[in-house]
Short mmCIF file of C-alpha atoms in Angstrom, two decimals:
data_model
loop_
_atom_site.label_atom_id
_atom_site.label_comp_id
_atom_site.label_asym_id
_atom_site.label_seq_id
_atom_site.Cartn_x
_atom_site.Cartn_y
_atom_site.Cartn_z
CA MET A 1 -29.43 -53.17 -14.15
CA SER A 2 -25.65 -53.39 -12.51
CA GLU A 3 -23.70 -50.69 -11.79
CA GLU A 4 -20.82 -51.49 -14.02
CA TYR A 5 -23.38 -51.50 -17.12
CA ARG A 6 -25.23 -48.16 -15.78
CA ARG A 7 -21.48 -47.00 -16.14
CA THR A 8 -20.71 -48.47 -19.17
CA PHE A 9 -24.03 -47.13 -20.87
CA ARG A 10 -23.57 -43.55 -19.38
CA LEU A 11 -23.68 -40.66 -21.60
CA PRO A 12 -20.20 -38.52 -21.41
CA ASP A 13 -19.81 -35.96 -19.05
CA GLY A 14 -17.94 -33.79 -21.41
CA GLY A 15 -14.83 -34.53 -20.02
CA ARG A 16 -12.85 -33.70 -17.01
CA GLY A 17 -15.95 -34.20 -15.04
CA GLY A 18 -13.59 -36.26 -12.51
CA ASP A 19 -11.57 -33.09 -12.30
CA LEU A 20 -14.27 -31.22 -11.30
CA GLU A 21 -15.58 -33.77 -8.74
CA GLU A 22 -12.37 -33.65 -7.19
CA GLU A 23 -12.28 -29.70 -7.01
CA MET A 24 -15.58 -29.37 -5.34
CA ALA A 25 -14.45 -31.85 -2.72
CA PHE A 26 -11.70 -30.24 -2.03
CA HIS A 27 -13.06 -27.12 -1.73
CA ILE A 28 -15.75 -28.38 0.57
CA GLU A 29 -13.44 -29.55 2.73
CA ALA A 30 -11.60 -26.53 3.28
CA MET A 31 -14.90 -24.88 4.22
CA VAL A 32 -15.23 -27.80 6.80
CA GLU A 33 -11.78 -27.12 8.12
CA ALA A 34 -12.59 -23.23 8.22
CA LEU A 35 -15.79 -23.70 10.05
CA LEU A 36 -13.90 -25.93 12.43
CA VAL A 37 -11.83 -22.65 12.94
CA GLU A 38 -14.39 -20.65 13.70
CA GLY A 39 -15.33 -22.74 16.29
CA TRP A 40 -18.33 -25.06 14.75
CA ARG A 41 -18.97 -28.52 16.31
CA VAL A 42 -17.55 -31.43 14.05
CA GLU A 43 -21.30 -32.95 13.39
CA ASP A 44 -22.66 -29.29 12.04
CA ALA A 45 -19.44 -28.22 10.28
CA ARG A 46 -19.83 -30.43 7.22
CA ALA A 47 -23.74 -29.97 7.01
CA GLU A 48 -22.95 -26.20 7.45
CA ALA A 49 -20.32 -26.75 4.10
CA LEU A 50 -22.66 -28.53 1.87
CA ARG A 51 -25.60 -26.06 2.30
CA ARG A 52 -23.18 -23.27 1.91
CA PHE A 53 -21.56 -24.85 -1.05
CA GLY A 54 -25.16 -25.16 -2.81
CA ASP A 55 -26.41 -27.87 -5.33
CA PRO A 56 -23.04 -29.50 -6.44
CA ALA A 57 -25.02 -30.63 -9.69
CA ALA A 58 -25.72 -26.85 -10.84
CA VAL A 59 -22.22 -26.25 -10.54
CA ARG A 60 -21.53 -29.29 -12.62
CA ALA A 61 -23.95 -28.11 -15.40
CA ALA A 62 -22.67 -24.72 -15.35
CA CYS A 63 -19.11 -25.92 -15.89
CA ARG A 64 -20.26 -28.27 -18.73
CA ARG A 65 -22.31 -25.26 -20.32
CA GLU A 66 -18.84 -23.45 -19.90
CA ARG A 67 -16.89 -25.87 -21.51
CA ARG A 68 -19.27 -26.95 -24.33
CA TRP A 69 -19.79 -22.86 -25.47
CA GLY A 70 -16.27 -21.93 -25.94
CA MET A 71 -15.74 -24.29 -28.49
CA GLY A 72 -17.35 -23.65 -31.97
CA VAL A 73 -19.33 -26.11 -33.50
CA LEU A 74 -16.73 -27.94 -35.18
CA GLY A 75 -14.55 -27.88 -31.84
CA ARG A 76 -17.55 -29.56 -29.57
CA LEU A 77 -17.68 -32.12 -32.57
CA TRP A 78 -14.83 -33.13 -31.97
CA GLY A 79 -14.45 -32.77 -28.71
CA MET A 80 -17.26 -35.21 -28.00
CA VAL A 81 -15.88 -37.62 -30.83
CA TRP A 82 -12.87 -37.56 -29.30
CA GLN A 83 -14.02 -38.10 -26.01
CA ASP A 84 -16.40 -41.10 -27.41
CA ALA A 85 -13.42 -42.89 -28.73
CA TRP A 86 -11.08 -42.89 -25.91
CA TYR A 87 -13.94 -44.11 -23.72
CA ALA A 88 -14.29 -46.60 -25.94
CA VAL A 89 -10.58 -47.56 -25.77
CA ARG A 90 -10.78 -47.35 -21.89
CA GLN A 91 -13.66 -49.84 -21.86
CA LEU A 92 -12.31 -52.25 -24.67
CA VAL A 93 -8.87 -52.39 -22.00
CA ARG A 94 -10.79 -53.04 -19.03
CA ARG A 95 -12.30 -56.29 -20.39
CA PRO A 96 -9.63 -57.85 -22.43
CA LEU A 97 -11.53 -60.94 -22.76
CA SER A 98 -14.87 -59.47 -24.22
CA SER A 99 -12.66 -57.20 -26.35
CA GLY A 100 -10.35 -60.09 -27.79
CA LEU A 101 -13.90 -62.31 -28.15
CA ALA A 102 -14.73 -59.55 -30.03
CA LEU A 103 -11.83 -59.15 -32.23
CA LEU A 104 -11.65 -62.64 -32.91
CA THR A 105 -15.18 -62.44 -34.02
CA LEU A 106 -13.73 -59.64 -36.43
CA VAL A 107 -10.79 -61.22 -37.87
CA VAL A 108 -12.98 -64.76 -38.67
CA GLY A 109 -15.25 -62.50 -40.14
CA VAL A 110 -13.11 -60.48 -42.19
CA GLY A 111 -11.22 -63.70 -43.08
CA ALA A 112 -14.40 -65.99 -44.26
CA THR A 113 -15.98 -63.01 -46.38
CA ALA A 114 -12.71 -62.35 -47.88
CA VAL A 115 -12.31 -65.93 -48.96
CA VAL A 116 -15.73 -66.20 -50.24
CA PHE A 117 -15.50 -62.86 -52.44
CA SER A 118 -12.12 -64.25 -53.64
CA VAL A 119 -13.68 -67.70 -54.80
CA VAL A 120 -16.89 -65.68 -56.33
CA HIS A 121 -14.72 -63.34 -58.27
CA ALA A 122 -12.30 -66.17 -59.39
CA THR A 123 -15.28 -68.36 -60.83
CA VAL A 124 -18.34 -65.93 -61.44
CA LEU A 125 -17.28 -62.22 -61.31
CA LYS A 126 -13.89 -62.58 -63.21
CA PRO A 127 -14.12 -62.63 -67.09
CA LEU A 128 -12.25 -65.56 -68.65
CA PRO A 129 -9.24 -64.55 -70.36
CA PHE A 130 -10.31 -64.59 -73.65
CA GLN A 131 -12.17 -62.15 -76.29
CA ASP A 132 -16.05 -62.14 -75.81
CA PRO A 133 -15.94 -65.04 -73.11
CA GLU A 134 -19.71 -64.52 -72.80
CA ARG A 135 -19.78 -66.62 -76.59
CA LEU A 136 -18.13 -69.34 -75.66
CA VAL A 137 -19.50 -72.57 -75.80
CA LEU A 138 -18.61 -75.72 -74.56
CA VAL A 139 -20.06 -78.60 -77.29
CA GLU A 140 -19.66 -82.14 -75.97
CA GLN A 141 -20.37 -85.65 -77.85
CA THR A 142 -22.87 -88.18 -75.38
CA SER A 143 -23.71 -91.32 -75.76
CA PRO A 144 -27.47 -92.32 -76.39
CA GLN A 145 -27.47 -92.80 -72.74
CA GLY A 146 -26.33 -89.26 -71.98
CA ARG A 147 -23.10 -90.01 -70.97
CA ALA A 148 -19.96 -87.23 -72.23
CA TYR A 149 -17.46 -89.26 -73.89
CA SER A 150 -14.42 -88.03 -75.93
CA MET A 151 -14.99 -86.95 -79.89
CA SER A 152 -12.80 -88.69 -82.41
CA GLU A 153 -11.01 -86.11 -84.55
CA PRO A 154 -12.18 -87.16 -87.57
CA ASN A 155 -15.71 -86.41 -85.89
CA PHE A 156 -14.43 -83.07 -84.82
CA VAL A 157 -13.22 -82.10 -88.57
CA ASP A 158 -17.01 -83.08 -89.84
CA PHE A 159 -18.50 -80.81 -87.10
CA ARG A 160 -16.62 -77.88 -87.47
CA GLY A 161 -17.07 -78.14 -91.38
CA ARG A 162 -20.90 -78.42 -91.45
CA GLN A 163 -22.25 -76.45 -88.39
CA ARG A 164 -22.99 -73.10 -89.47
CA THR A 165 -23.77 -71.51 -85.73
CA PHE A 166 -20.19 -70.95 -84.50
CA THR A 167 -17.79 -68.47 -86.03
CA GLU A 168 -14.85 -70.68 -84.99
CA MET A 169 -14.40 -74.06 -83.50
CA ALA A 170 -11.39 -75.58 -81.36
CA GLY A 171 -10.85 -79.25 -80.01
CA LEU A 172 -9.65 -79.34 -76.16
CA GLY A 173 -7.71 -82.71 -75.00
CA PHE A 174 -5.65 -83.72 -72.28
CA ILE A 175 -2.43 -85.03 -72.78
CA LYS A 176 0.55 -86.08 -70.60
CA PRO A 177 3.25 -85.59 -72.96
CA VAL A 178 7.05 -86.10 -72.08
CA LEU A 179 9.06 -83.03 -71.80
CA THR A 180 12.97 -83.78 -72.91
CA GLY A 181 15.91 -80.99 -73.06
CA GLU A 182 17.99 -80.06 -70.17
CA GLY A 183 18.00 -82.84 -67.08
CA GLU A 184 16.20 -85.91 -67.21
CA ALA A 185 12.85 -86.24 -69.39
CA VAL A 186 9.93 -85.66 -67.47
CA ARG A 187 5.93 -86.05 -67.82
CA ARG A 188 3.53 -83.42 -67.13
CA ARG A 189 -0.08 -83.18 -67.62
CA ALA A 190 -1.14 -80.54 -70.45
CA CYS A 191 -3.95 -79.29 -72.20
CA GLY A 192 -4.01 -77.93 -75.58
CA MET B 1 -25.42 -14.74 -0.43
CA SER B 2 -23.64 -11.70 -1.13
CA ASP B 3 -24.24 -7.91 -0.05
CA LEU B 4 -23.44 -6.60 -3.76
CA ASP B 5 -24.41 -8.70 -6.67
CA LEU B 6 -21.42 -8.81 -9.00
CA VAL B 7 -22.38 -6.96 -12.15
CA ARG B 8 -21.97 -9.46 -14.76
CA GLY B 9 -18.76 -10.05 -16.17
CA THR B 10 -16.93 -8.65 -13.10
CA LEU B 11 -16.71 -11.78 -11.43
CA ASP B 12 -13.89 -12.47 -14.24
CA ILE B 13 -12.05 -9.75 -13.61
CA LEU B 14 -11.75 -10.25 -9.72
CA VAL B 15 -10.94 -13.80 -10.29
CA LEU B 16 -7.56 -12.88 -12.48
CA LYS B 17 -6.69 -10.69 -10.21
CA SER B 18 -7.06 -12.91 -7.51
CA LEU B 19 -4.33 -14.84 -9.42
CA ALA B 20 -2.14 -11.90 -10.11
CA GLY B 21 -0.01 -12.96 -7.35
CA GLY B 22 0.73 -16.57 -7.91
CA ALA B 23 -1.40 -19.62 -8.18
CA ARG B 24 -4.45 -20.45 -5.84
CA HIS B 25 -6.88 -22.89 -5.99
CA GLY B 26 -10.39 -22.38 -6.27
CA TYR B 27 -11.17 -22.08 -2.65
CA ALA B 28 -8.41 -19.84 -1.78
CA VAL B 29 -9.50 -17.70 -4.91
CA ALA B 30 -13.28 -17.43 -3.16
CA ARG B 31 -11.50 -16.66 0.43
CA TRP B 32 -9.23 -13.75 -1.09
CA ILE B 33 -11.73 -12.07 -2.89
CA LYS B 34 -13.88 -12.16 0.14
CA ARG B 35 -11.43 -11.24 2.89
CA VAL B 36 -9.98 -7.97 0.48
CA SER B 37 -13.49 -7.00 -0.13
CA ASP B 38 -13.90 -7.06 3.56
CA ASP B 39 -17.05 -9.64 3.26
CA ALA B 40 -18.56 -7.32 1.13
CA LEU B 41 -17.97 -9.87 -1.96
CA LEU B 42 -19.01 -13.02 -1.20
CA VAL B 43 -18.31 -15.50 -4.41
CA GLU B 44 -21.00 -18.22 -4.47
CA GLU B 45 -19.23 -21.69 -5.93
CA GLY B 46 -21.88 -22.28 -8.59
CA ALA B 47 -20.39 -18.84 -10.22
CA LEU B 48 -16.78 -19.41 -9.27
CA TYR B 49 -15.80 -22.72 -11.05
CA PRO B 50 -17.80 -21.82 -14.43
CA ALA B 51 -15.79 -18.90 -14.27
CA LEU B 52 -12.38 -20.60 -13.77
CA HIS B 53 -13.05 -22.56 -16.31
CA ARG B 54 -14.28 -20.13 -18.84
CA LEU B 55 -11.00 -18.21 -17.99
CA GLU B 56 -9.14 -21.41 -18.59
CA ARG B 57 -10.70 -22.12 -22.15
CA ARG B 58 -9.89 -18.47 -22.73
CA GLY B 59 -6.27 -19.01 -22.54
CA TRP B 60 -6.08 -17.04 -19.74
CA VAL B 61 -5.50 -19.11 -16.82
CA GLY B 62 -3.90 -22.11 -16.60
CA SER B 63 -4.14 -24.99 -14.41
CA GLU B 64 -2.33 -28.04 -12.38
CA TRP B 65 -2.79 -30.55 -9.73
CA GLY B 66 -0.52 -29.62 -6.30
CA LEU B 67 -0.63 -29.82 -2.87
CA SER B 68 -2.33 -27.76 -0.67
CA GLU B 69 -1.54 -25.71 2.48
CA ASN B 70 -2.91 -28.85 4.54
CA ASN B 71 -0.95 -31.54 1.68
CA ARG B 72 -4.38 -32.27 0.10
CA ARG B 73 -4.64 -32.17 -3.78
CA ALA B 74 -5.92 -29.46 -5.20
CA LYS B 75 -6.05 -27.83 -8.66
CA PHE B 76 -4.01 -24.90 -9.00
CA TYR B 77 -5.18 -21.97 -11.36
CA ARG B 78 -2.10 -19.29 -12.31
CA LEU B 79 -2.50 -16.58 -14.86
CA THR B 80 -1.01 -17.07 -18.14
CA SER B 81 0.62 -14.31 -20.11
CA ARG B 82 -2.50 -13.49 -21.94
CA GLY B 83 -4.59 -13.90 -18.88
CA ARG B 84 -1.98 -10.92 -17.33
CA GLU B 85 -2.64 -8.67 -20.59
CA ALA B 86 -6.32 -9.09 -20.15
CA LEU B 87 -6.52 -7.73 -16.25
CA ALA B 88 -4.43 -5.12 -17.20
CA ARG B 89 -7.13 -4.36 -20.13
CA GLU B 90 -10.27 -5.00 -18.21
CA SER B 91 -8.98 -2.79 -15.39
CA ALA B 92 -8.58 0.21 -17.11
CA SER B 93 -12.03 -0.33 -18.77
CA TRP B 94 -13.51 -1.27 -15.31
CA ASP B 95 -11.47 2.39 -13.97
CA ARG B 96 -13.33 4.31 -16.82
CA TYR B 97 -17.03 2.74 -16.53
CA VAL B 98 -16.84 3.37 -12.81
CA ASP B 99 -15.15 6.85 -13.11
CA ALA B 100 -17.81 7.72 -15.93
CA VAL B 101 -20.83 6.69 -13.60
CA GLY B 102 -19.65 8.09 -10.75
CA LYS B 103 -19.16 11.40 -12.42
CA VAL B 104 -22.96 10.82 -13.56
CA LEU B 105 -24.38 10.19 -10.33
CA SER B 106 -22.40 12.91 -8.28
CA SER B 107 -23.04 15.75 -10.90
CA ASP B 108 -26.32 18.30 -10.20
CA ALA B 109 -29.15 16.95 -12.33
CA GLU B 110 -30.89 20.20 -12.05
CA ALA B 111 -28.41 21.70 -14.22
CA GLY B 112 -27.57 20.98 -17.67
#
């Protein structure tokens, strides 16, 4: 696993970790300088300073505990959430290409889903603009070969008069009426 | 390693006191306590930084990055007004404590 990925997936260290690292580094440097003034040899001073400083991991852990303790449960939770969110933002900004790709995927995904659902809604879910749409039936006249063809008006009147299945029957026809009035006459597709 | 082990909670008041004269970085806090106690009190780093962070969290000290005497970036801690009040309060209670323990230890155990 590369260093980059290890850093990406590293558990958060409680924030301000970088500050503490720099603080400790400064402290050790100052100790080294004091030892040099005391007459230590350059090659020994650093080792001695590190020895006197003790385990930086212990200092780190103690500071982390210190920060976590005082905040209370909600504060600690909020701190962790905020820290994770900020970390996410930093990672996104650091890799604009993969962030852009992820964003594009989301945009396409959400868009496609919205389209599919609006089609399903319009065709399947949304009730027809009639009363009791589930009782609506389309009756067609077909030839013996099974081809649908239009019904003549007398046939329709007969069907309507003799049937006992439906409470109501209406004819449906497509016409192209010519509309006149103001301006030029126009031909329109209509259904009635 | 210290000649005297710091009584728990005492470090905080020493750190507050070390900042009473102005802002210091962690190293200077430890150095100051060592010097004014004639090397009797050595503040371990493992306790110093948690203490500074604890005091900061309580709002008794504030911190900001600045330049050290040697022109290196260092984090300076300073006393806040709440920290100043806390120092006065804790000092008074420490005096009472030392006074009481002193009275007991210097008393005549045979009497009473």
